[in-house]
Short mmCIF file of C-alpha atoms in Angstrom, two decimals:
data_model
loop_
_atom_site.label_atom_id
_atom_site.label_comp_id
_atom_site.label_asym_id
_atom_site.label_seq_id
_atom_site.Cartn_x
_atom_site.Cartn_y
_atom_site.Cartn_z
CA MET Z 1 0.00 0.00 0.00
CA ASN Z 2 1.38 3.43 -0.83
CA ASP Z 3 2.34 5.79 1.99
CA SER Z 4 -0.44 8.33 1.43
CA LEU Z 5 -3.15 5.64 1.46
CA GLU Z 6 -1.65 4.10 4.58
CA LEU Z 7 -1.53 7.49 6.31
CA PHE Z 8 -5.11 8.23 5.24
CA LEU Z 9 -6.41 4.93 6.67
CA GLU Z 10 -4.49 5.44 9.90
CA ASN Z 11 -5.70 9.05 10.30
CA GLU Z 12 -9.32 8.03 9.66
CA GLY Z 13 -9.26 5.26 12.27
CA ILE Z 14 -9.57 2.44 9.73
CA THR Z 15 -8.24 -0.60 11.57
CA SER Z 16 -8.72 -3.49 9.12
CA LEU Z 17 -10.05 -4.38 5.68
CA TYR Z 18 -13.45 -4.97 7.28
CA ASP Z 19 -13.89 -1.24 7.89
CA LEU Z 20 -13.96 -0.55 4.13
CA VAL Z 21 -16.31 -3.37 3.08
CA GLY Z 22 -19.53 -2.02 1.56
CA ILE Z 23 -18.31 1.50 0.80
CA GLN Z 24 -18.63 2.85 -2.72
CA ALA Z 25 -15.07 3.30 -4.01
CA ASN Z 26 -15.64 6.74 -5.57
CA ARG Z 27 -17.03 8.11 -2.27
CA LEU Z 28 -14.00 6.83 -0.39
CA PHE Z 29 -11.74 8.27 -3.09
CA ASN Z 30 -13.33 11.73 -2.76
CA ILE Z 31 -12.75 11.70 1.01
CA TYR Z 32 -9.18 10.52 0.42
CA LYS Z 33 -8.48 13.37 -2.05
CA ASP Z 34 -9.94 15.98 0.31
CA LYS Z 35 -8.28 14.75 3.50
CA MET Z 36 -4.89 14.11 1.91
CA LYS Z 37 -5.02 17.35 -0.10
CA GLN Z 38 -4.34 15.50 -3.35
CA PRO Z 39 -6.75 16.95 -5.92
CA GLY Z 40 -4.76 15.39 -8.77
CA ALA Z 41 -4.87 11.85 -7.36
CA SER Z 42 -5.83 9.12 -9.81
CA TYR Z 43 -9.05 7.19 -9.15
CA ARG Z 44 -7.71 4.28 -11.16
CA ALA Z 45 -4.50 4.09 -9.10
CA PHE Z 46 -6.57 4.36 -5.93
CA THR Z 47 -8.84 1.43 -6.87
CA GLU Z 48 -5.80 -0.59 -7.96
CA GLN Z 49 -4.36 -0.05 -4.47
CA LEU Z 50 -7.60 -1.34 -2.95
CA GLU Z 51 -7.53 -4.38 -5.24
CA MET Z 52 -3.93 -5.09 -4.17
CA LEU Z 53 -5.21 -5.22 -0.59
CA GLY Z 54 -7.51 -8.06 -1.67
CA PHE Z 55 -10.74 -6.21 -2.41
CA VAL Z 56 -12.90 -6.64 -5.48
CA MET Z 57 -15.01 -3.82 -6.90
CA LYS Z 58 -18.53 -4.91 -7.74
CA ARG Z 59 -21.82 -3.43 -8.78
CA LYS Z 60 -24.33 -3.95 -5.97
CA HIS Z 61 -28.09 -3.67 -5.99
CA PHE Z 62 -29.42 -2.73 -2.58
CA ASN Z 63 -32.63 -1.18 -1.31
CA GLY Z 64 -33.88 -0.40 -4.81
CA LYS Z 65 -30.66 1.30 -5.98
CA ASN Z 66 -27.68 0.21 -8.03
CA TYR Z 67 -24.24 1.14 -6.74
CA GLN Z 68 -21.16 1.05 -8.97
CA LYS Z 69 -17.77 -0.14 -7.72
CA VAL Z 70 -18.62 -1.08 -4.16
CA ILE Z 71 -15.64 -2.30 -2.14
CA CYS Z 72 -16.28 -6.01 -1.54
CA VAL Z 73 -14.47 -9.05 -0.20
CA ARG Z 74 -14.49 -12.43 -1.89
CA ASN Z 75 -17.11 -13.67 0.59
CA ASP Z 76 -20.17 -12.07 -1.00
CA LYS Z 77 -22.44 -13.11 1.87
CA LEU Z 78 -20.29 -11.13 4.32
CA THR Z 79 -20.37 -8.07 2.04
CA GLN Z 80 -24.15 -8.23 1.55
CA GLU Z 81 -24.84 -8.78 5.24
CA LYS Z 82 -22.61 -5.87 6.23
CA ILE Z 83 -24.30 -3.50 3.75
CA LYS Z 84 -27.70 -4.57 5.09
CA THR Z 85 -26.61 -4.17 8.73
CA MET Z 86 -25.15 -0.72 8.08
CA PHE Z 87 -28.43 0.39 6.54
CA ASN Z 88 -30.71 -1.18 9.15
CA GLU Z 89 -28.70 -0.13 12.20
CA LEU Z 90 -27.12 3.18 11.16
CA ASN Z 91 -29.06 4.29 8.08
CA VAL Z 92 -25.93 4.50 5.91
CA THR Z 93 -25.57 3.14 2.39
CA PRO Z 94 -22.54 2.55 0.13
CA ASP Z 95 -22.83 6.11 -1.19
CA ARG Z 96 -23.74 7.80 2.10
CA LEU Z 97 -20.92 7.14 4.50
CA GLY Z 98 -21.64 9.29 7.52
CA SER Z 99 -23.87 8.85 10.52
CA VAL Z 100 -24.58 10.56 13.81
CA ASP Z 101 -23.46 8.77 16.96
CA ARG Z 102 -26.65 8.51 19.00
CA LYS Z 103 -24.78 8.63 22.32
CA THR Z 104 -22.41 11.54 21.70
CA GLY Z 105 -24.10 13.37 18.83
CA GLU Z 106 -20.78 13.24 16.95
CA ILE Z 107 -20.98 13.06 13.18
CA THR Z 108 -18.77 10.21 12.05
CA ILE Z 109 -17.69 9.32 8.57
CA LEU Z 110 -15.47 6.33 7.96
CA LYS Z 111 -15.21 5.14 11.57
CA THR Z 112 -18.91 4.35 11.29
CA TRP Z 113 -18.05 1.42 9.01
CA HIS Z 114 -16.26 -0.42 11.85
CA TYR Z 115 -19.72 -1.12 13.25
CA GLY Z 116 -20.43 -4.80 13.89
CA TYR Z 117 -16.77 -5.84 13.70
CA ASP Z 118 -16.83 -8.29 16.64
CA GLU Z 119 -20.07 -9.95 15.58
CA PHE Z 120 -19.01 -10.35 11.94
CA LYS Z 121 -15.57 -11.64 13.00
CA LYS Z 122 -17.27 -14.32 15.09
CA ASN Z 123 -19.75 -15.23 12.33
CA TYR Z 124 -17.16 -15.37 9.51
CA PRO Z 125 -14.07 -17.16 10.89
CA GLN Z 126 -13.21 -18.39 7.37
CA SER Z 127 -12.65 -14.74 6.36
CA SER Z 128 -10.11 -14.02 9.11
CA ALA Z 129 -7.84 -11.96 6.80
CA VAL Z 130 -10.62 -9.36 6.48
CA PHE Z 131 -10.51 -8.81 10.25
CA THR Z 132 -6.73 -8.79 10.72
CA PRO Z 133 -5.67 -5.38 12.07
CA PHE Z 134 -3.47 -3.21 9.88
CA GLU Z 135 0.11 -2.70 11.01
CA PHE Z 136 0.81 0.90 10.10
CA THR Z 137 4.43 1.92 9.59
CA ASN Z 138 3.94 5.71 9.66
#
């Protein structure tokens, strides 16, 4: 993973691949460009970096909408269940990343997608690589 992507994930509190599952790649890319102050960054290079991490980009149909290039893992059931859980529990969709923490009132963006980590890790032991914490070098 390139240094700027690694720094971005670390700064945003992304702890494992799981945290990115179900997010629309172009939405994540826009946040990356803004936060890292890289307006000239290449979307193609960005998605290639995600694919090198083991993700696949797929079109997903959910809740009556089609989403292009959603960040998915090879276990499609895990991806679908996470997208459904994020919508049902936090009212976020692949293209709408933020939510409001009901306890603190804080508006969260990417950290929201860590939701359900422990439960999914227990239910999908065969996908252990998805839940392995990142080891940041920065």
